[in-house]
Amino acid sequence: MTAREEFEKREESFISPYGLPSSQSRGRVRKEEACPIRSDFQRDRERIVYCNAFRRLKHKTQVFLSPLGEHYRTRLTHTLEVAQLARTAARAMRLNEDLTEAIALGHDLGHTPFGHSGETVLKEIYSGNFSHPIQSLRVIDVLEKNGKGLNLTHEVRDGILKHAKGYGIIIPETKREKACTVEGQVMRVADIMAYLNHDLDDAIRSRVICEAQIPERCVRVLGKTHPERATTMVRDLIYASHPENGEMKLQITDEVHRAMDELRNFLYHNVYRSPQVHNEFVKSKKLLRELYTFFLQPENDAIFTSELLALEMPKQKEGRPKDRAVCDFIASITDRYALELYARLFFPSSLV
């Protein structure tokens, strides 16, 4: 018996009936020989951590543009905080931690530079159907490894695709919106818990708001500090969730749910739409729009090919829509790369 088989046997003994043991995965799009040491979900987690798109997250904005300071969250630190919260909940609920962590680490691989302003501009100039969860799946299936993709398991891909919630309900009821595993559903909730907590923390650090402005209910119910709020939200999810009709029903108590909704609305109106944040995002949208237009022009094909090569992305294939390739490129670059590229393409050389 291999080390992987021994682990999978132990795993089946401690994972609850509502979690998914690695041995029960629906597998990969392209079949592969099993690893003698690692389970399929462990391999997925490591493929994500070692891919180019994951490394680029360190220079992609969460809310506050990275040049503002060294201690603000980036898309990478957000991802790590989501993974920590999701793993904590999964362990307490006896779910598959490896699956949960793999989904968490991969959920934002397709996120654009400059936070949600990058996503908004690609909706406007490429397609109204553009979204970072779909783009994350495209990164996994098509763009990584020079077009070979990562060939992840069905359950990890499904959890990544269905993680986004925008300003919709925190825990969806319809099967169409829910991940096919409880692990994927837990990650979705952990994502919002993480950003509510750290975006508030960064907003106070940046002096966009002060602690006295935080709604009273949010402080009273969730806590005064980052650790208190994180503990309250995760603990509430663990203890309020329960089996129902043969399935694990994730739930948050009404009191905590109302406090989370109020905090989300508070952040939207006082942080995300604040002049300090919004005005910078308006500038970044203009920058990305001009880069997109530049690379669509046939006379710039050689430069575009060179940039794709620099990012180790697949070349534009003849007969394929050019706008799809340009969208993939714009979504893949980091804030820093976009700023440097814009200066190189549009500024006089003496100023670069």
CSV table of N, CA, C and O in Angstrom, one decimal, residues 51-174:
chain,number,residue,atom,x,y,z
A,51,CYS,N,2.1,27.9,-9.3
A,51,CYS,CA,1.8,28.4,-10.7
A,51,CYS,C,2.1,29.9,-10.7
A,51,CYS,O,2.2,30.6,-9.7
A,52,ASN,N,2.4,30.4,-11.9
A,52,ASN,CA,2.7,31.8,-12.1
A,52,ASN,C,1.6,32.7,-11.7
A,52,ASN,O,1.9,33.8,-11.1
A,53,ALA,N,0.3,32.4,-11.9
A,53,ALA,CA,-0.8,33.3,-11.6
A,53,ALA,C,-0.8,33.5,-10.1
A,53,ALA,O,-1.2,34.6,-9.6
A,54,PHE,N,-0.5,32.4,-9.3
A,54,PHE,CA,-0.5,32.6,-7.8
A,54,PHE,C,0.6,33.6,-7.4
A,54,PHE,O,0.3,34.4,-6.5
A,55,ARG,N,1.7,33.5,-8.0
A,55,ARG,CA,2.8,34.4,-7.6
A,55,ARG,C,2.5,35.8,-7.9
A,55,ARG,O,2.9,36.8,-7.2
A,56,ARG,N,1.8,36.0,-9.0
A,56,ARG,CA,1.4,37.4,-9.4
A,56,ARG,C,0.4,38.1,-8.5
A,56,ARG,O,0.3,39.3,-8.4
A,57,LEU,N,-0.3,37.3,-7.7
A,57,LEU,CA,-1.2,37.9,-6.7
A,57,LEU,C,-0.6,38.8,-5.7
A,57,LEU,O,-1.3,39.7,-5.2
A,58,LYS,N,0.7,38.7,-5.5
A,58,LYS,CA,1.4,39.5,-4.5
A,58,LYS,C,1.4,41.0,-5.0
A,58,LYS,O,1.6,41.9,-4.1
A,59,HIS,N,1.3,41.2,-6.3
A,59,HIS,CA,1.3,42.6,-6.8
A,59,HIS,C,0.0,43.0,-7.4
A,59,HIS,O,-0.1,43.9,-8.3
A,60,LYS,N,-1.1,42.4,-6.9
A,60,LYS,CA,-2.4,42.8,-7.4
A,60,LYS,C,-3.2,43.4,-6.2
A,60,LYS,O,-3.2,42.8,-5.1
A,61,THR,N,-3.9,44.4,-6.4
A,61,THR,CA,-4.6,45.2,-5.4
A,61,THR,C,-5.8,44.4,-4.8
A,61,THR,O,-6.5,43.7,-5.5
A,62,GLN,N,-6.0,44.5,-3.5
A,62,GLN,CA,-7.2,44.0,-2.9
A,62,GLN,C,-8.2,45.2,-2.9
A,62,GLN,O,-9.1,45.2,-3.6
A,63,VAL,N,-8.0,46.2,-2.1
A,63,VAL,CA,-8.8,47.5,-2.1
A,63,VAL,C,-7.9,48.7,-2.3
A,63,VAL,O,-8.1,49.5,-3.1
A,64,PHE,N,-6.9,48.8,-1.5
A,64,PHE,CA,-6.0,49.9,-1.5
A,64,PHE,C,-4.8,49.7,-2.4
A,64,PHE,O,-4.1,48.6,-2.3
A,65,LEU,N,-4.5,50.6,-3.3
A,65,LEU,CA,-3.4,50.4,-4.2
A,65,LEU,C,-2.1,50.2,-3.5
A,65,LEU,O,-1.8,50.9,-2.5
A,66,SER,N,-1.3,49.2,-3.9
A,66,SER,CA,-0.1,48.8,-3.1
A,66,SER,C,0.9,50.0,-2.8
A,66,SER,O,1.5,50.0,-1.8
A,67,PRO,N,1.0,50.9,-3.8
A,67,PRO,CA,2.0,52.0,-3.5
A,67,PRO,C,1.7,52.8,-2.2
A,67,PRO,O,2.5,53.6,-1.7
A,68,LEU,N,0.4,52.7,-1.7
A,68,LEU,CA,0.1,53.5,-0.5
A,68,LEU,C,0.8,53.1,0.7
A,68,LEU,O,0.9,53.8,1.7
A,69,GLY,N,1.3,51.9,0.8
A,69,GLY,CA,2.0,51.4,2.0
A,69,GLY,C,2.4,50.0,2.0
A,69,GLY,O,1.9,49.2,1.2
A,70,GLU,N,3.2,49.5,2.9
A,70,GLU,CA,3.7,48.2,2.9
A,70,GLU,C,2.8,47.2,3.6
A,70,GLU,O,2.9,46.0,3.4
A,71,HIS,N,1.9,47.7,4.4
A,71,HIS,CA,1.1,46.8,5.3
A,71,HIS,C,-0.3,46.6,4.8
A,71,HIS,O,-1.1,45.9,5.5
A,72,TYR,N,-0.7,47.1,3.7
A,72,TYR,CA,-2.0,46.9,3.2
A,72,TYR,C,-2.1,45.5,2.5
A,72,TYR,O,-1.2,45.0,2.0
A,73,ARG,N,-3.3,44.9,2.6
A,73,ARG,CA,-3.5,43.6,2.0
A,73,ARG,C,-3.4,43.7,0.5
A,73,ARG,O,-3.8,44.7,-0.2
A,74,THR,N,-2.9,42.7,-0.1
A,74,THR,CA,-2.9,42.5,-1.5
A,74,THR,C,-3.8,41.3,-1.8
A,74,THR,O,-4.3,40.6,-0.9
A,75,ARG,N,-3.9,41.0,-3.1
A,75,ARG,CA,-4.8,39.8,-3.5
A,75,ARG,C,-4.1,38.5,-2.9
A,75,ARG,O,-4.9,37.6,-2.6
A,76,LEU,N,-2.8,38.5,-2.8
A,76,LEU,CA,-2.2,37.3,-2.2
A,76,LEU,C,-2.5,37.2,-0.7
A,76,LEU,O,-2.8,36.1,-0.2
A,77,THR,N,-2.3,38.2,0.1
A,77,THR,CA,-2.5,38.1,1.5
A,77,THR,C,-4.0,37.9,1.8
A,77,THR,O,-4.4,37.2,2.7
A,78,HIS,N,-4.9,38.4,0.9
A,78,HIS,CA,-6.3,38.1,1.1
A,78,HIS,C,-6.5,36.6,0.9
A,78,HIS,O,-7.2,36.0,1.7
A,79,THR,N,-5.9,36.1,-0.1
A,79,THR,CA,-6.1,34.6,-0.4
A,79,THR,C,-5.6,33.8,0.8
A,79,THR,O,-6.3,32.8,1.1
A,80,LEU,N,-4.5,34.2,1.4
A,80,LEU,CA,-4.0,33.4,2.5
A,80,LEU,C,-4.9,33.5,3.7
A,80,LEU,O,-5.1,32.5,4.5
A,81,GLU,N,-5.5,34.7,3.9
A,81,GLU,CA,-6.4,34.8,5.0
A,81,GLU,C,-7.7,34.0,4.8
A,81,GLU,O,-8.2,33.4,5.8
A,82,VAL,N,-8.2,34.0,3.6
A,82,VAL,CA,-9.3,33.2,3.3
A,82,VAL,C,-9.0,31.7,3.5
A,82,VAL,O,-9.8,31.0,4.1
A,83,ALA,N,-7.8,31.3,3.1
A,83,ALA,CA,-7.4,29.9,3.3
A,83,ALA,C,-7.4,29.5,4.8
A,83,ALA,O,-7.8,28.4,5.2
A,84,GLN,N,-6.9,30.4,5.6
A,84,GLN,CA,-6.8,30.2,7.0
A,84,GLN,C,-8.1,30.0,7.7
A,84,GLN,O,-8.4,29.1,8.4
A,85,LEU,N,-9.1,31.0,7.3
A,85,LEU,CA,-10.4,30.9,7.9
A,85,LEU,C,-11.1,29.7,7.4
A,85,LEU,O,-11.8,29.0,8.2
A,86,ALA,N,-11.0,29.4,6.1
A,86,ALA,CA,-11.7,28.2,5.6
A,86,ALA,C,-11.2,26.9,6.2
A,86,ALA,O,-12.0,26.0,6.5
A,87,ARG,N,-9.9,26.8,6.3
A,87,ARG,CA,-9.3,25.6,6.9
A,87,ARG,C,-9.7,25.4,8.3
A,87,ARG,O,-10.0,24.3,8.8
A,88,THR,N,-9.8,26.5,9.1
A,88,THR,CA,-10.2,26.4,10.5
A,88,THR,C,-11.6,25.9,10.6
A,88,THR,O,-11.9,25.0,11.4
A,89,ALA,N,-12.5,26.4,9.8
A,89,ALA,CA,-13.9,25.9,9.8
A,89,ALA,C,-14.0,24.5,9.3
A,89,ALA,O,-14.7,23.6,9.9
A,90,ALA,N,-13.2,24.1,8.3
A,90,ALA,CA,-13.3,22.7,7.8
A,90,ALA,C,-12.8,21.7,8.8
A,90,ALA,O,-13.4,20.7,8.9
A,91,ARG,N,-11.7,22.1,9.5
A,91,ARG,CA,-11.2,21.2,10.5
A,91,ARG,C,-12.2,21.0,11.6
A,91,ARG,O,-12.5,19.8,12.0
A,92,ALA,N,-12.9,22.0,12.1
A,92,ALA,CA,-13.9,21.9,13.2
A,92,ALA,C,-15.1,21.1,12.7
A,92,ALA,O,-15.7,20.4,13.5
A,93,MET,N,-15.4,21.2,11.4
A,93,MET,CA,-16.6,20.5,10.9
A,93,MET,C,-16.3,19.1,10.3
A,93,MET,O,-17.1,18.5,9.8
A,94,ARG,N,-15.0,18.7,10.5
A,94,ARG,CA,-14.5,17.4,10.0
A,94,ARG,C,-14.7,17.3,8.5
A,94,ARG,O,-15.2,16.3,8.0
A,95,LEU,N,-14.4,18.3,7.8
A,95,LEU,CA,-14.4,18.3,6.3
A,95,LEU,C,-13.0,18.0,5.8
A,95,LEU,O,-12.1,17.9,6.6
A,96,ASN,N,-12.9,18.0,4.5
A,96,ASN,CA,-11.6,17.8,3.9
A,96,ASN,C,-10.8,19.1,3.8
A,96,ASN,O,-11.1,19.9,3.0
A,97,GLU,N,-9.8,19.2,4.7
A,97,GLU,CA,-9.0,20.4,4.7
A,97,GLU,C,-8.2,20.7,3.5
A,97,GLU,O,-8.1,21.8,3.0
A,98,ASP,N,-7.7,19.6,2.9
A,98,ASP,CA,-6.9,19.8,1.6
A,98,ASP,C,-7.8,20.3,0.5
A,98,ASP,O,-7.3,21.2,-0.2
A,99,LEU,N,-9.0,19.8,0.4
A,99,LEU,CA,-9.9,20.3,-0.7
A,99,LEU,C,-10.2,21.8,-0.4
A,99,LEU,O,-10.2,22.6,-1.3
A,100,THR,N,-10.6,22.0,0.8
A,100,THR,CA,-11.0,23.4,1.2
A,100,THR,C,-9.9,24.4,0.9
A,100,THR,O,-10.1,25.5,0.3
A,101,GLU,N,-8.6,24.0,1.3
A,101,GLU,CA,-7.5,24.9,1.1
A,101,GLU,C,-7.2,25.1,-0.4
A,101,GLU,O,-6.8,26.2,-0.8
A,102,ALA,N,-7.3,24.0,-1.1
A,102,ALA,CA,-7.0,24.2,-2.6
A,102,ALA,C,-7.9,25.1,-3.2
A,102,ALA,O,-7.5,26.0,-4.1
A,103,ILE,N,-9.2,25.0,-2.9
A,103,ILE,CA,-10.2,26.0,-3.5
A,103,ILE,C,-9.9,27.4,-3.1
A,103,ILE,O,-9.9,28.3,-3.9
A,104,ALA,N,-9.6,27.6,-1.8
A,104,ALA,CA,-9.3,28.9,-1.3
A,104,ALA,C,-8.1,29.5,-1.9
A,104,ALA,O,-8.1,30.7,-2.3
A,105,LEU,N,-7.0,28.7,-2.1
A,105,LEU,CA,-5.8,29.3,-2.7
A,105,LEU,C,-5.9,29.6,-4.2
A,105,LEU,O,-5.2,30.5,-4.7
A,106,GLY,N,-6.9,28.9,-4.8
A,106,GLY,CA,-7.1,29.1,-6.3
A,106,GLY,C,-8.2,30.1,-6.6
A,106,GLY,O,-8.3,30.4,-7.8
A,107,HIS,N,-9.0,30.5,-5.7
A,107,HIS,CA,-10.2,31.2,-6.0
A,107,HIS,C,-10.0,32.5,-6.7
A,107,HIS,O,-10.9,33.0,-7.5
A,108,ASP,N,-8.9,33.2,-6.5
A,108,ASP,CA,-8.7,34.5,-7.2
A,108,ASP,C,-7.6,34.5,-8.2
A,108,ASP,O,-7.1,35.6,-8.5
A,109,LEU,N,-7.2,33.4,-8.7
A,109,LEU,CA,-6.2,33.3,-9.7
A,109,LEU,C,-6.5,34.2,-11.0
A,109,LEU,O,-5.5,34.7,-11.6
A,110,GLY,N,-7.7,34.4,-11.3
A,110,GLY,CA,-8.1,35.1,-12.5
A,110,GLY,C,-8.5,36.6,-12.2
A,110,GLY,O,-9.0,37.3,-13.0
A,111,HIS,N,-8.2,37.0,-10.9
A,111,HIS,CA,-8.6,38.4,-10.6
A,111,HIS,C,-7.7,39.4,-11.3
A,111,HIS,O,-6.5,39.2,-11.6
A,112,THR,N,-8.3,40.5,-11.7
A,112,THR,CA,-7.6,41.5,-12.5
A,112,THR,C,-6.7,42.4,-11.6
A,112,THR,O,-6.8,42.4,-10.4
A,113,PRO,N,-5.8,43.2,-12.3
A,113,PRO,CA,-5.1,44.2,-11.5
A,113,PRO,C,-6.1,45.3,-11.0
A,113,PRO,O,-7.2,45.4,-11.5
A,114,PHE,N,-5.6,46.0,-10.1
A,114,PHE,CA,-6.4,47.2,-9.5
A,114,PHE,C,-7.8,46.8,-9.0
A,114,PHE,O,-8.8,47.5,-9.1
A,115,GLY,N,-7.8,45.6,-8.4
A,115,GLY,CA,-9.1,45.2,-7.7
A,115,GLY,C,-10.2,45.1,-8.6
A,115,GLY,O,-10.1,44.7,-9.8
A,116,HIS,N,-11.4,45.4,-8.1
A,116,HIS,CA,-12.7,45.3,-8.9
A,116,HIS,C,-12.8,46.3,-10.0
A,116,HIS,O,-13.6,46.2,-10.8
A,117,SER,N,-12.0,47.4,-9.9
A,117,SER,CA,-12.0,48.3,-11.0
A,117,SER,C,-11.5,47.7,-12.3
A,117,SER,O,-12.0,48.0,-13.4
A,118,GLY,N,-10.5,46.8,-12.2
A,118,GLY,CA,-10.1,46.1,-13.4
A,118,GLY,C,-11.1,45.1,-13.9
A,118,GLY,O,-11.3,45.0,-15.2
A,119,GLU,N,-11.9,44.5,-13.0
A,119,GLU,CA,-13.0,43.6,-13.5
A,119,GLU,C,-14.1,44.4,-14.2
A,119,GLU,O,-14.6,44.0,-15.2
A,120,THR,N,-14.4,45.6,-13.6
A,120,THR,CA,-15.4,46.4,-14.1
A,120,THR,C,-15.1,46.9,-15.5
A,120,THR,O,-15.9,46.9,-16.5
A,121,VAL,N,-13.8,47.3,-15.8
A,121,VAL,CA,-13.4,47.8,-17.1
A,121,VAL,C,-13.4,46.7,-18.1
A,121,VAL,O,-13.8,47.0,-19.3
A,122,LEU,N,-13.1,45.5,-17.8
A,122,LEU,CA,-13.1,44.4,-18.7
A,122,LEU,C,-14.6,44.0,-19.0
A,122,LEU,O,-14.9,43.6,-20.2
A,123,LYS,N,-15.5,44.2,-18.1
A,123,LYS,CA,-16.9,44.0,-18.4
A,123,LYS,C,-17.4,45.0,-19.4
A,123,LYS,O,-18.2,44.7,-20.3
A,124,GLU,N,-16.8,46.2,-19.3
A,124,GLU,CA,-17.2,47.3,-20.2
A,124,GLU,C,-16.6,47.2,-21.6
A,124,GLU,O,-17.3,47.5,-22.6
A,125,ILE,N,-15.4,46.8,-21.7
A,125,ILE,CA,-14.7,46.9,-23.0
A,125,ILE,C,-14.5,45.5,-23.7
A,125,ILE,O,-14.3,45.5,-24.9
A,126,TYR,N,-14.6,44.4,-22.9
A,126,TYR,CA,-14.5,43.1,-23.5
A,126,TYR,C,-15.9,42.4,-23.6
A,126,TYR,O,-16.4,42.1,-24.7
A,127,SER,N,-16.4,42.1,-22.4
A,127,SER,CA,-17.7,41.4,-22.4
A,127,SER,C,-18.4,41.7,-21.1
A,127,SER,O,-17.8,41.6,-20.0
A,128,GLY,N,-19.7,41.9,-21.1
A,128,GLY,CA,-20.5,42.0,-19.9
A,128,GLY,C,-20.5,40.8,-19.1
A,128,GLY,O,-20.9,40.8,-17.9
A,129,ASN,N,-20.1,39.6,-19.7
A,129,ASN,CA,-20.1,38.4,-19.0
A,129,ASN,C,-18.8,38.1,-18.3
A,129,ASN,O,-18.6,37.0,-17.7
A,130,PHE,N,-17.8,39.0,-18.5
A,130,PHE,CA,-16.5,38.8,-17.8
A,130,PHE,C,-16.7,38.8,-16.3
A,130,PHE,O,-17.4,39.6,-15.7
A,131,SER,N,-16.1,37.8,-15.6
A,131,SER,CA,-16.1,37.8,-14.2
A,131,SER,C,-14.8,37.1,-13.7
A,131,SER,O,-14.3,36.2,-14.4
A,132,HIS,N,-14.3,37.4,-12.5
A,132,HIS,CA,-13.0,36.9,-12.1
A,132,HIS,C,-13.1,35.4,-11.8
A,132,HIS,O,-12.2,34.6,-11.9
A,133,PRO,N,-14.3,34.8,-11.3
A,133,PRO,CA,-14.4,33.4,-11.1
A,133,PRO,C,-14.2,32.6,-12.4
A,133,PRO,O,-13.5,31.6,-12.4
A,134,ILE,N,-14.9,33.1,-13.4
A,134,ILE,CA,-14.8,32.4,-14.7
A,134,ILE,C,-13.4,32.5,-15.3
A,134,ILE,O,-12.8,31.6,-15.8
A,135,GLN,N,-12.8,33.7,-15.1
A,135,GLN,CA,-11.4,33.9,-15.5
A,135,GLN,C,-10.4,33.0,-14.7
A,135,GLN,O,-9.4,32.6,-15.3
A,136,SER,N,-10.7,32.8,-13.4
A,136,SER,CA,-9.9,32.0,-12.6
A,136,SER,C,-9.9,30.5,-13.2
A,136,SER,O,-8.8,29.9,-13.3
A,137,LEU,N,-11.0,30.1,-13.6
A,137,LEU,CA,-11.1,28.8,-14.2
A,137,LEU,C,-10.4,28.7,-15.6
A,137,LEU,O,-9.7,27.7,-15.9
A,138,ARG,N,-10.4,29.8,-16.3
A,138,ARG,CA,-9.7,29.9,-17.6
A,138,ARG,C,-8.2,29.9,-17.3
A,138,ARG,O,-7.5,29.2,-18.1
A,139,VAL,N,-7.7,30.5,-16.3
A,139,VAL,CA,-6.3,30.5,-15.9
A,139,VAL,C,-5.9,29.0,-15.6
A,139,VAL,O,-4.9,28.5,-16.1
A,140,ILE,N,-6.7,28.3,-14.9
A,140,ILE,CA,-6.5,26.9,-14.5
A,140,ILE,C,-6.5,26.0,-15.7
A,140,ILE,O,-5.6,25.1,-15.8
A,141,ASP,N,-7.5,26.2,-16.6
A,141,ASP,CA,-7.7,25.2,-17.7
A,141,ASP,C,-6.9,25.5,-18.9
A,141,ASP,O,-6.5,24.6,-19.7
A,142,VAL,N,-6.6,26.8,-19.2
A,142,VAL,CA,-6.1,27.2,-20.5
A,142,VAL,C,-4.8,28.0,-20.5
A,142,VAL,O,-3.9,27.7,-21.3
A,143,LEU,N,-4.6,28.9,-19.5
A,143,LEU,CA,-3.5,29.8,-19.6
A,143,LEU,C,-2.3,29.4,-18.9
A,143,LEU,O,-1.2,29.8,-19.4
A,144,GLU,N,-2.4,28.7,-17.8
A,144,GLU,CA,-1.2,28.3,-17.1
A,144,GLU,C,-0.3,27.3,-17.9
A,144,GLU,O,-0.9,26.5,-18.7
A,145,LYS,N,1.0,27.2,-17.5
A,145,LYS,CA,1.9,26.3,-18.1
A,145,LYS,C,1.9,26.4,-19.7
A,145,LYS,O,1.8,25.4,-20.4
A,146,ASN,N,1.9,27.7,-20.1
A,146,ASN,CA,2.0,27.9,-21.6
A,146,ASN,C,0.9,27.3,-22.4
A,146,ASN,O,1.1,26.8,-23.5
A,147,GLY,N,-0.3,27.3,-21.8
A,147,GLY,CA,-1.5,26.7,-22.5
A,147,GLY,C,-1.8,25.3,-22.1
A,147,GLY,O,-2.9,24.8,-22.6
A,148,LYS,N,-1.0,24.6,-21.3
A,148,LYS,CA,-1.4,23.2,-21.0
A,148,LYS,C,-2.4,23.2,-19.8
A,148,LYS,O,-3.1,22.2,-19.7
A,149,GLY,N,-2.4,24.2,-19.0
A,149,GLY,CA,-3.3,24.2,-17.9
A,149,GLY,C,-2.8,23.4,-16.7
A,149,GLY,O,-1.9,22.7,-16.8
A,150,LEU,N,-3.5,23.5,-15.6
A,150,LEU,CA,-3.1,22.8,-14.4
A,150,LEU,C,-3.8,21.4,-14.2
A,150,LEU,O,-3.4,20.6,-13.4
A,151,ASN,N,-4.9,21.2,-15.0
A,151,ASN,CA,-5.7,19.9,-14.9
A,151,ASN,C,-6.0,19.6,-13.5
A,151,ASN,O,-5.7,18.5,-13.0
A,152,LEU,N,-6.8,20.5,-12.9
A,152,LEU,CA,-7.2,20.2,-11.5
A,152,LEU,C,-8.4,19.3,-11.4
A,152,LEU,O,-9.1,19.1,-12.4
A,153,THR,N,-8.8,18.9,-10.2
A,153,THR,CA,-9.9,18.0,-10.0
A,153,THR,C,-11.2,18.8,-10.2
A,153,THR,O,-11.3,20.0,-10.1
A,154,HIS,N,-12.3,18.0,-10.5
A,154,HIS,CA,-13.6,18.6,-10.7
A,154,HIS,C,-14.0,19.5,-9.5
A,154,HIS,O,-14.6,20.6,-9.6
A,155,GLU,N,-13.8,18.9,-8.3
A,155,GLU,CA,-14.3,19.6,-7.1
A,155,GLU,C,-13.6,20.9,-6.8
A,155,GLU,O,-14.3,21.9,-6.4
A,156,VAL,N,-12.3,21.0,-7.1
A,156,VAL,CA,-11.6,22.2,-6.9
A,156,VAL,C,-12.0,23.3,-7.9
A,156,VAL,O,-12.3,24.4,-7.6
A,157,ARG,N,-12.2,22.9,-9.2
A,157,ARG,CA,-12.6,23.8,-10.2
A,157,ARG,C,-14.0,24.3,-9.9
A,157,ARG,O,-14.3,25.5,-10.1
A,158,ASP,N,-14.9,23.4,-9.5
A,158,ASP,CA,-16.3,23.8,-9.2
A,158,ASP,C,-16.3,24.8,-8.0
A,158,ASP,O,-17.0,25.8,-8.1
A,159,GLY,N,-15.5,24.6,-7.0
A,159,GLY,CA,-15.5,25.5,-5.8
A,159,GLY,C,-15.0,26.9,-6.2
A,159,GLY,O,-15.5,27.9,-5.8
A,160,ILE,N,-14.0,26.9,-7.1
A,160,ILE,CA,-13.4,28.2,-7.6
A,160,ILE,C,-14.5,28.9,-8.4
A,160,ILE,O,-14.7,30.1,-8.2
A,161,LEU,N,-15.1,28.2,-9.3
A,161,LEU,CA,-16.1,28.9,-10.2
A,161,LEU,C,-17.3,29.5,-9.4
A,161,LEU,O,-17.8,30.5,-9.8
A,162,LYS,N,-17.7,28.8,-8.3
A,162,LYS,CA,-18.9,29.3,-7.6
A,162,LYS,C,-18.6,30.0,-6.3
A,162,LYS,O,-19.5,30.1,-5.4
A,163,HIS,N,-17.4,30.6,-6.2
A,163,HIS,CA,-17.1,31.2,-4.9
A,163,HIS,C,-17.6,32.7,-4.8
A,163,HIS,O,-17.8,33.2,-3.7
A,164,ALA,N,-17.9,33.3,-5.9
A,164,ALA,CA,-18.2,34.8,-5.9
A,164,ALA,C,-19.6,35.0,-5.5
A,164,ALA,O,-20.5,34.2,-5.8
A,165,LYS,N,-19.8,36.1,-4.8
A,165,LYS,CA,-21.2,36.4,-4.3
A,165,LYS,C,-21.5,37.9,-4.6
A,165,LYS,O,-22.7,38.3,-4.4
A,166,GLY,N,-20.5,38.7,-4.9
A,166,GLY,CA,-20.8,40.2,-5.1
A,166,GLY,C,-21.5,40.7,-3.9
A,166,GLY,O,-21.0,40.5,-2.7
A,167,TYR,N,-22.6,41.3,-4.1
A,167,TYR,CA,-23.4,41.9,-2.9
A,167,TYR,C,-24.7,41.0,-2.7
A,167,TYR,O,-25.6,41.5,-2.1
A,168,GLY,N,-24.6,39.8,-3.2
A,168,GLY,CA,-25.8,38.9,-3.0
A,168,GLY,C,-25.7,38.3,-1.6
A,168,GLY,O,-24.9,38.6,-0.8
A,169,ILE,N,-26.6,37.3,-1.4
A,169,ILE,CA,-26.7,36.7,-0.1
A,169,ILE,C,-25.4,35.9,0.2
A,169,ILE,O,-24.7,35.4,-0.7
A,170,ILE,N,-25.1,35.8,1.5
A,170,ILE,CA,-23.8,35.2,1.9
A,170,ILE,C,-23.9,33.7,1.6
A,170,ILE,O,-22.9,33.1,1.1
A,171,ILE,N,-24.9,33.1,2.0
A,171,ILE,CA,-25.1,31.6,1.8
A,171,ILE,C,-26.3,31.4,0.9
A,171,ILE,O,-27.4,31.5,1.3
A,172,PRO,N,-26.0,31.0,-0.4
A,172,PRO,CA,-27.1,30.8,-1.4
A,172,PRO,C,-27.9,29.5,-1.1
A,172,PRO,O,-27.4,28.6,-0.4
A,173,GLU,N,-29.1,29.5,-1.5
A,173,GLU,CA,-30.0,28.4,-1.3
A,173,GLU,C,-30.1,27.5,-2.6
A,173,GLU,O,-30.3,26.3,-2.4
A,174,THR,N,-29.9,28.0,-3.8
A,174,THR,CA,-30.1,27.3,-5.0
A,174,THR,C,-28.8,26.4,-5.3
A,174,THR,O,-27.7,26.9,-5.1
